[in-house]
XYZ file of C-alpha atoms in Angstrom:
524
model
C -2.468 19.561 9.641
C -1.967 17.986 6.130
C -2.667 19.113 2.809
C -6.152 17.646 2.973
C -7.124 18.600 6.036
C -5.823 22.496 4.991
C -8.078 22.102 1.953
C -11.018 21.088 4.218
C -11.107 23.346 6.633
C -11.409 26.684 4.406
C -14.753 25.153 2.966
C -16.046 24.738 6.216
C -15.040 28.074 7.586
C -16.644 29.532 4.180
C -19.816 27.873 5.678
C -19.719 29.290 8.588
C -19.047 32.720 7.590
C -22.894 31.875 5.043
C -24.395 30.691 8.243
C -23.694 33.852 10.348
C -24.591 36.110 7.034
C -28.094 33.738 6.738
C -29.205 34.165 10.319
C -33.381 33.827 10.026
C -35.135 36.794 11.904
C -35.843 36.654 15.449
C -38.665 34.804 16.916
C -40.907 37.929 18.484
C -40.891 37.238 22.340
C -37.962 34.866 22.261
C -35.649 37.440 24.732
C -32.511 34.809 24.916
C -32.072 34.829 20.945
C -32.085 38.603 20.855
C -29.815 39.094 23.777
C -27.268 36.203 23.672
C -23.843 37.179 22.431
C -21.912 35.337 19.964
C -18.586 34.307 20.371
C -16.319 33.608 17.516
C -13.161 30.763 17.148
C -11.723 29.259 14.256
C -14.408 27.132 13.041
C -17.533 27.956 15.174
C -19.575 30.897 16.030
C -21.038 30.023 19.708
C -24.228 32.106 20.293
C -24.422 31.408 24.349
C -25.455 33.514 27.643
C -22.585 31.711 29.530
C -20.259 34.078 31.379
C -17.466 35.236 28.635
C -14.587 33.106 30.047
C -16.788 29.822 30.220
C -18.316 30.444 26.859
C -14.429 31.174 25.521
C -13.017 28.129 27.095
C -15.844 25.918 25.561
C -15.110 27.473 21.993
C -11.722 26.804 22.457
C -12.548 23.339 23.391
C -14.759 22.630 20.360
C -11.909 23.986 17.865
C -9.591 21.421 19.357
C -11.826 18.715 18.995
C -12.827 19.914 15.544
C -9.422 19.452 14.953
C -9.532 16.084 15.835
C -12.433 15.261 13.141
C -10.138 17.023 10.463
C -7.245 14.693 11.574
C -9.727 11.603 10.931
C -11.200 13.065 7.671
C -7.764 13.987 6.541
C -6.873 10.373 6.497
C -9.586 9.538 3.733
C -9.887 10.607 0.150
C -13.219 12.316 0.667
C -14.946 15.371 -0.199
C -17.621 17.828 1.270
C -20.916 16.554 0.312
C -22.833 19.695 0.755
C -21.694 23.086 1.853
C -21.312 23.426 5.604
C -23.002 25.531 8.005
C -21.943 24.515 11.699
C -24.417 26.402 14.414
C -23.648 26.050 18.115
C -26.158 27.339 21.011
C -25.426 26.906 24.393
C -27.792 28.199 26.838
C -27.399 28.580 30.651
C -30.904 27.722 31.349
C -33.097 24.446 30.515
C -36.168 26.431 29.751
C -34.650 28.480 27.249
C -33.304 25.488 25.786
C -36.721 24.159 25.627
C -38.003 27.320 24.033
C -35.255 27.637 21.450
C -35.697 24.171 20.690
C -39.723 24.511 20.297
C -39.557 27.816 18.279
C -36.514 27.738 16.302
C -36.278 24.111 15.433
C -40.028 22.638 16.095
C -38.465 20.214 18.233
C -39.094 18.549 21.284
C -35.996 18.628 23.779
C -37.831 17.117 26.870
C -35.465 14.960 29.105
C -32.445 16.286 26.965
C -29.485 17.861 27.532
C -28.258 18.384 24.079
C -29.254 17.854 20.539
C -27.769 17.734 17.285
C -30.518 19.330 14.261
C -30.415 18.627 10.718
C -32.381 21.193 8.791
C -31.173 21.494 4.633
C -27.826 22.304 4.483
C -27.210 23.420 8.396
C -26.562 21.398 11.158
C -27.623 22.928 14.780
C -25.822 22.047 17.971
C -28.104 22.991 20.818
C -27.360 22.161 24.653
C -27.903 23.712 27.983
C -25.691 23.742 30.877
C -27.737 24.464 34.241
C -25.298 23.092 37.337
C -22.979 21.478 35.393
C -19.166 22.712 34.922
C -17.361 23.445 31.661
C -15.759 20.398 32.136
C -18.998 18.045 32.369
C -20.197 19.967 29.214
C -17.246 18.867 27.214
C -18.458 15.177 26.369
C -21.755 16.427 25.270
C -19.797 18.936 22.841
C -17.442 15.830 21.697
C -20.164 13.747 21.183
C -22.748 16.180 19.403
C -20.302 17.862 17.344
C -19.118 14.736 15.780
C -22.941 14.397 14.230
C -22.689 17.859 12.727
C -19.181 16.588 11.116
C -20.684 13.406 10.131
C -23.753 14.960 8.655
C -21.786 16.925 6.055
C -19.224 14.254 5.312
C -20.726 10.939 5.892
C -24.787 11.026 4.541
C -26.153 7.781 5.559
C -24.207 6.699 7.795
C -26.362 4.229 10.025
C -27.388 4.505 13.707
C -24.905 2.368 14.944
C -21.823 3.944 13.508
C -23.083 7.425 14.067
C -23.710 6.968 17.608
C -21.037 4.471 18.052
C -18.466 7.120 16.606
C -19.960 9.884 18.644
C -19.822 8.013 22.016
C -16.143 7.303 20.785
C -15.476 10.744 20.648
C -17.701 11.717 23.645
C -15.030 9.533 25.818
C -11.970 10.958 24.173
C -9.825 12.859 26.752
C -8.421 16.332 25.781
C -4.449 16.065 26.463
C -2.720 19.487 25.349
C -4.637 20.161 22.124
C -5.128 16.442 21.005
C -8.100 13.856 21.802
C -6.809 10.841 23.003
C -9.543 8.176 21.845
C -9.440 4.731 22.714
C -10.226 4.449 26.289
C -11.787 1.199 27.606
C -13.315 2.331 30.904
C -13.891 -0.173 33.693
C -17.623 0.549 33.995
C -18.202 0.317 30.522
C -16.628 -3.034 30.350
C -19.008 -3.886 33.253
C -22.048 -3.173 31.814
C -21.203 -4.652 28.692
C -20.690 -8.046 29.679
C -23.562 -7.864 32.234
C -25.827 -6.973 29.188
C -24.357 -9.984 27.469
C -24.862 -11.966 30.761
C -28.596 -10.409 31.155
C -29.143 -11.139 27.326
C -30.231 -7.370 26.532
C -27.679 -7.018 23.777
C -29.572 -6.303 20.736
C -28.601 -9.227 18.317
C -26.087 -8.107 15.683
C -28.140 -8.640 12.818
C -31.072 -6.333 14.048
C -28.412 -4.115 15.510
C -26.527 -3.244 12.134
C -30.229 -2.505 10.504
C -32.034 -0.242 13.514
C -33.114 2.684 11.977
C -33.624 6.208 13.719
C -37.183 5.748 14.832
C -36.633 2.478 16.013
C -33.750 3.876 18.174
C -35.643 6.693 19.328
C -38.675 4.116 20.310
C -35.789 1.690 22.188
C -34.312 4.717 23.850
C -37.934 6.310 25.217
C -38.545 2.731 26.151
C -35.774 2.735 28.627
C -32.901 1.021 26.679
C -30.500 4.074 26.193
C -27.773 2.531 28.125
C -27.256 -1.025 26.710
C -28.028 0.604 23.032
C -25.334 3.443 23.409
C -22.633 1.581 25.119
C -23.370 -1.451 22.396
C -22.802 1.267 19.476
C -19.666 2.490 21.535
C -18.356 -0.677 21.899
C -18.904 -1.944 18.107
C -17.173 1.255 16.838
C -14.023 0.504 19.433
C -14.086 -3.052 17.721
C -13.581 -2.039 14.262
C -11.288 0.866 15.285
C -8.848 -0.945 17.579
C -9.625 -4.591 18.105
C -6.815 -6.828 17.260
C -4.176 -3.995 16.800
C -6.417 -2.154 14.412
C -7.021 -5.416 12.258
C -10.478 -3.884 10.887
C -9.809 0.025 11.062
C -8.763 0.269 7.298
C -11.737 -1.691 6.527
C -13.741 0.573 8.485
C -12.394 3.574 7.203
C -13.026 2.308 3.476
C -16.859 2.171 4.722
C -16.788 5.384 5.517
C -14.809 6.726 2.113
C -17.905 4.650 0.104
C -20.565 6.342 2.440
C -19.017 10.049 1.168
C -19.111 8.848 -2.427
C -23.163 8.169 -2.170
C -23.103 4.521 -1.922
C -26.151 3.404 1.175
C -24.437 1.758 4.259
C -25.192 -2.032 2.742
C -23.059 -1.487 -0.210
C -20.758 0.468 1.729
C -20.354 -2.253 4.042
C -20.244 -5.301 1.602
C -17.450 -3.330 -0.521
C -15.422 -2.777 2.773
C -15.415 -6.427 4.528
C -17.731 -8.487 2.144
C -20.951 -10.167 2.830
C -21.462 -9.661 6.834
C -21.377 -12.769 8.799
C -23.208 -11.135 11.761
C -22.779 -14.172 14.165
C -19.260 -13.933 13.387
C -18.700 -10.403 13.817
C -20.679 -10.755 17.148
C -18.232 -13.588 18.475
C -15.284 -11.545 17.534
C -16.805 -8.442 19.401
C -17.596 -10.225 22.351
C -13.984 -11.730 22.375
C -12.870 -7.920 22.165
C -14.871 -6.998 24.959
C -13.928 -9.748 27.517
C -10.397 -9.550 26.547
C -9.459 -5.766 26.290
C -8.069 -4.641 29.887
C -9.659 -1.552 31.267
C -7.943 1.653 30.760
C -8.154 5.064 32.736
C -6.688 8.044 30.633
C -6.929 11.034 32.805
C -5.767 8.705 35.542
C -2.835 7.847 33.737
C -2.300 11.596 32.836
C -2.549 13.046 36.277
C 0.045 10.229 37.471
C 2.365 11.398 34.450
C 1.946 14.857 35.906
C 2.806 13.866 39.345
C 6.141 12.003 38.157
C 7.303 14.909 36.373
C 6.560 17.385 38.852
C 8.580 15.338 40.983
C 11.794 15.059 38.720
C 11.370 18.898 38.348
C 11.573 19.020 42.258
C 14.501 16.532 42.609
C 16.400 18.991 39.550
C 16.469 21.805 42.476
C 18.473 19.764 44.623
C 20.584 18.321 41.893
C 18.997 15.083 41.834
C 18.871 12.933 38.306
C 17.179 9.948 38.915
C 17.988 7.400 36.104
C 15.001 4.653 36.688
C 11.144 4.870 38.034
C 12.106 2.810 41.175
C 15.307 5.664 41.881
C 12.452 8.316 41.327
C 10.124 6.492 43.559
C 12.711 5.995 46.391
C 14.092 9.798 46.075
C 10.284 11.415 46.386
C 9.442 8.870 49.099
C 12.563 10.181 51.119
C 11.460 14.114 50.943
C 7.657 13.220 51.209
C 6.903 14.816 47.739
C 3.057 15.553 47.134
C 1.605 17.357 43.991
C -1.858 18.911 43.342
C -3.354 18.309 40.102
C -6.256 20.523 38.602
C -6.118 18.687 35.458
C -9.773 17.791 33.612
C -11.595 20.632 36.043
C -10.890 18.583 39.469
C -8.239 18.991 41.852
C -6.458 15.995 43.288
C -3.586 15.471 45.683
C -1.251 13.013 44.632
C 1.624 11.932 47.123
C 5.021 9.543 46.858
C 3.616 7.669 49.811
C 0.702 6.242 47.869
C 1.863 3.470 45.854
C -0.676 3.427 43.057
C 0.802 6.565 41.975
C 3.914 4.961 40.342
C 1.749 2.353 38.103
C -0.242 2.808 35.464
C -4.126 2.154 36.316
C -5.031 -1.574 35.797
C -1.486 -2.493 35.067
C -2.217 -5.846 36.845
C -4.854 -6.686 33.625
C -2.256 -5.925 30.919
C 1.315 -7.510 30.452
C 4.236 -4.749 30.242
C 1.715 -1.546 31.116
C 4.274 0.621 32.893
C 6.070 4.119 33.499
C 9.482 3.969 32.062
C 12.123 6.618 32.253
C 14.164 7.210 29.144
C 16.388 9.271 27.719
C 16.278 10.370 24.058
C 17.850 13.731 23.890
C 21.046 13.963 21.479
C 24.115 13.019 23.110
C 22.695 10.692 25.975
C 25.216 9.260 27.705
C 28.355 11.110 26.522
C 28.054 14.353 29.077
C 30.874 14.803 31.034
C 30.271 14.545 35.111
C 29.896 18.662 35.100
C 27.344 18.984 32.704
C 23.688 19.295 34.355
C 21.594 16.411 32.466
C 18.317 17.178 30.592
C 15.493 15.579 32.101
C 14.528 11.977 31.164
C 10.988 11.679 29.479
C 8.633 9.326 30.841
C 6.482 7.001 28.550
C 3.748 4.641 29.281
C 4.550 1.072 27.717
C 1.551 -1.607 27.342
C -1.142 0.977 26.776
C -3.305 0.537 23.668
C -4.358 2.030 21.652
C -3.441 5.684 23.133
C 0.189 6.129 24.505
C 1.219 9.042 26.636
C 4.579 10.706 27.584
C 6.145 13.544 29.214
C 8.597 15.603 27.274
C 10.834 18.559 28.126
C 11.783 21.919 26.840
C 14.311 24.405 27.980
C 13.161 27.835 29.370
C 16.175 29.911 29.732
C 18.000 27.890 32.754
C 14.674 25.955 33.650
C 12.998 22.971 31.945
C 9.366 22.895 31.100
C 7.379 19.645 31.096
C 3.937 18.564 29.022
C 2.210 15.494 28.979
C 1.611 14.818 25.396
C -0.506 11.704 23.573
C -1.129 10.731 19.821
C 1.661 10.649 17.487
C 4.203 12.775 19.160
C 3.910 10.425 22.188
C 4.233 7.424 19.626
C 7.527 9.214 18.385
C 9.145 9.395 21.719
C 8.182 5.619 22.279
C 9.892 4.870 18.999
C 13.233 6.975 19.806
C 13.449 5.496 23.221
C 13.225 1.458 21.590
C 15.682 2.946 19.028
C 18.057 4.257 21.389
C 17.760 1.160 23.413
C 18.885 -1.150 20.837
C 21.694 1.045 19.822
C 23.083 1.498 23.227
C 22.440 -2.301 24.687
C 26.083 -3.596 25.736
C 26.821 -7.201 27.112
C 26.064 -7.599 30.465
C 29.699 -9.265 30.846
C 32.673 -6.856 29.385
C 34.855 -9.799 28.946
C 32.002 -11.507 26.441
C 33.701 -10.059 23.269
C 37.370 -10.428 24.198
C 38.485 -13.719 22.962
C 36.784 -12.942 19.239
C 37.374 -8.857 19.148
C 39.933 -7.953 16.203
C 42.894 -5.770 17.449
C 42.407 -2.163 16.811
C 44.947 -0.053 15.010
C 45.581 3.430 16.552
C 44.114 6.282 14.387
C 46.626 7.698 12.128
C 46.585 11.515 10.863
C 45.203 11.414 7.632
C 44.839 15.253 6.329
C 44.109 14.663 2.840
C 41.117 12.189 3.112
C 38.084 13.997 2.033
C 35.173 14.022 3.899
C 32.660 11.532 3.084
C 29.838 12.604 0.785
C 26.296 13.086 1.890
C 24.203 10.174 1.648
C 21.364 10.712 -0.587
C 18.409 8.393 -0.194
C 14.129 8.531 -1.193
C 12.103 10.270 0.906
C 8.342 9.650 0.584
C 5.235 11.858 1.849
C 3.027 10.269 4.255
C 0.180 9.601 1.759
C 2.590 7.915 -0.944
C 1.980 10.869 -3.433
C 5.300 12.464 -3.447
C 8.938 11.073 -3.341
C 12.511 12.797 -3.860
C 15.958 11.980 -3.451
C 17.457 14.067 -0.960
C 19.866 14.101 2.352
C 18.866 15.053 5.591
C 20.563 18.531 7.018
C 18.617 19.422 9.892
C 15.758 18.533 12.263
C 14.129 20.961 14.608
C 10.761 22.513 15.723
C 8.561 19.817 14.114
C 10.347 20.582 10.600
C 12.863 18.443 8.668
C 15.394 20.302 6.293
C 16.374 18.282 2.992
C 18.941 19.109 0.455
C 17.892 17.677 -2.877
C 20.238 16.283 -5.623
C 19.593 19.601 -7.426
C 21.266 21.373 -4.586
C 17.716 23.130 -3.697
C 16.794 22.919 0.081
C 13.605 22.077 1.341
C 11.401 22.085 4.880
C 9.166 19.460 5.399
C 7.118 19.154 8.224
C 7.605 15.890 10.003
C 4.262 14.436 10.271
C 4.000 14.369 6.279
C 6.693 12.211 5.625
C 5.978 8.352 5.829
C 6.463 6.196 8.624
C 9.962 4.609 7.364
C 11.303 8.475 6.530
C 10.021 9.570 10.557
C 12.018 6.484 12.128
C 15.215 7.372 9.759
C 14.999 11.116 11.095
C 14.573 10.009 14.805
C 17.363 7.643 14.521
C 19.572 10.239 12.986
C 18.620 12.811 15.575
C 19.535 10.350 18.684
C 22.956 10.174 16.767
C 23.737 13.905 16.805
């Protein structure tokens, strides 16, 4: 979490404390309101009658999701537009949900599963679970809690953007404590293409201008499916199309909203005068050409590969390539039960698809690759037990995933990661491959190589002086002249030119400095 995030979070926590202190009195006869306990997390007070274990799990998920929102907001020069009061009410039964909406919020919840309701400076998330599992509740929370945050930071956000971003976060997949965004599900693509063919897509000139009342009328008229998937795909286009070509403009659009401009002026400042036909044509190309992706299946298969590598290590077998790993696992008839994402699945080496990234046939270069980015790779003696290889996903955009390992005593424990951490693994693997690549024919350089003089003892030769270089912060606001001393536990230790040592979180360094650190570590 960077400096701006650290500034934003206390404001929201302060607002939450005010929300608890200023609860309105209970409505007579409203049994749920008087009996449901409150579960506190880092950012929320969750009032619910769900079982304590389920309530705490959902509170933890809300926190992790909220951190994802903060990561987005912390990228932008924005300020909190009004004091934040975030309230969450999750009810076990639909009837209690309807009563709370009617008596507390004077709102009709007929036919809904959850709502985000704004009253003054309070934004309340209200939902009910019924027969649904916690895992099925998570997309609802991700969607509606985005509306909570957007109401505080981006007032005046047009409906298409508000719902499009909420749908983007709803489709996010939690991997560890990171919400992986940008999945382009096959069923979403099919629905969009069918809507285009059936001419049920709302023309963009009308879609951009649609208001909340019109949106509600269309939803009640049966067009909800097409409206929401169109809004999601438009947000996906602005964030991820053409390797993020329009992302900066879209973020500037949000910044302008935060500063109080209406959405039309904000869009004009970010993109210029809109040519809706041109935008629609580019959007359609994005929909047609973007290959489908399946993040959950990708993560499950990474988990399978890592579990297989751990099993082989018990037999002192250390595969170097994916093909070798596959062959070894097929020999022992390996299978693995995955309980990820609240669903138990059995994966087996006899299933060929287990070793492929979903929809690899639709995306060139999409594959699992075994890589070694550990210090000293390739220089160990035959007696040394090598650390496990990392597994990365190549050719998957906009998100990437990887398997990393941490020593635990004499054992190694693996984790499947996403986001910036996974990207660093991929970059480090590419850097190592570039450095260690040698000619396939060992005689290729024999004719041109200069004779090498044997080294001589030079006891009086001084050690080379440390190499100082300029280091820059990720936001470009800070720089210093220093030499790299150490990197570990996500922190970089630098020795400045004045002799003082400082420790800096890796993620606060500029991309160029991050790459320098990874290359430096690989040489150690």
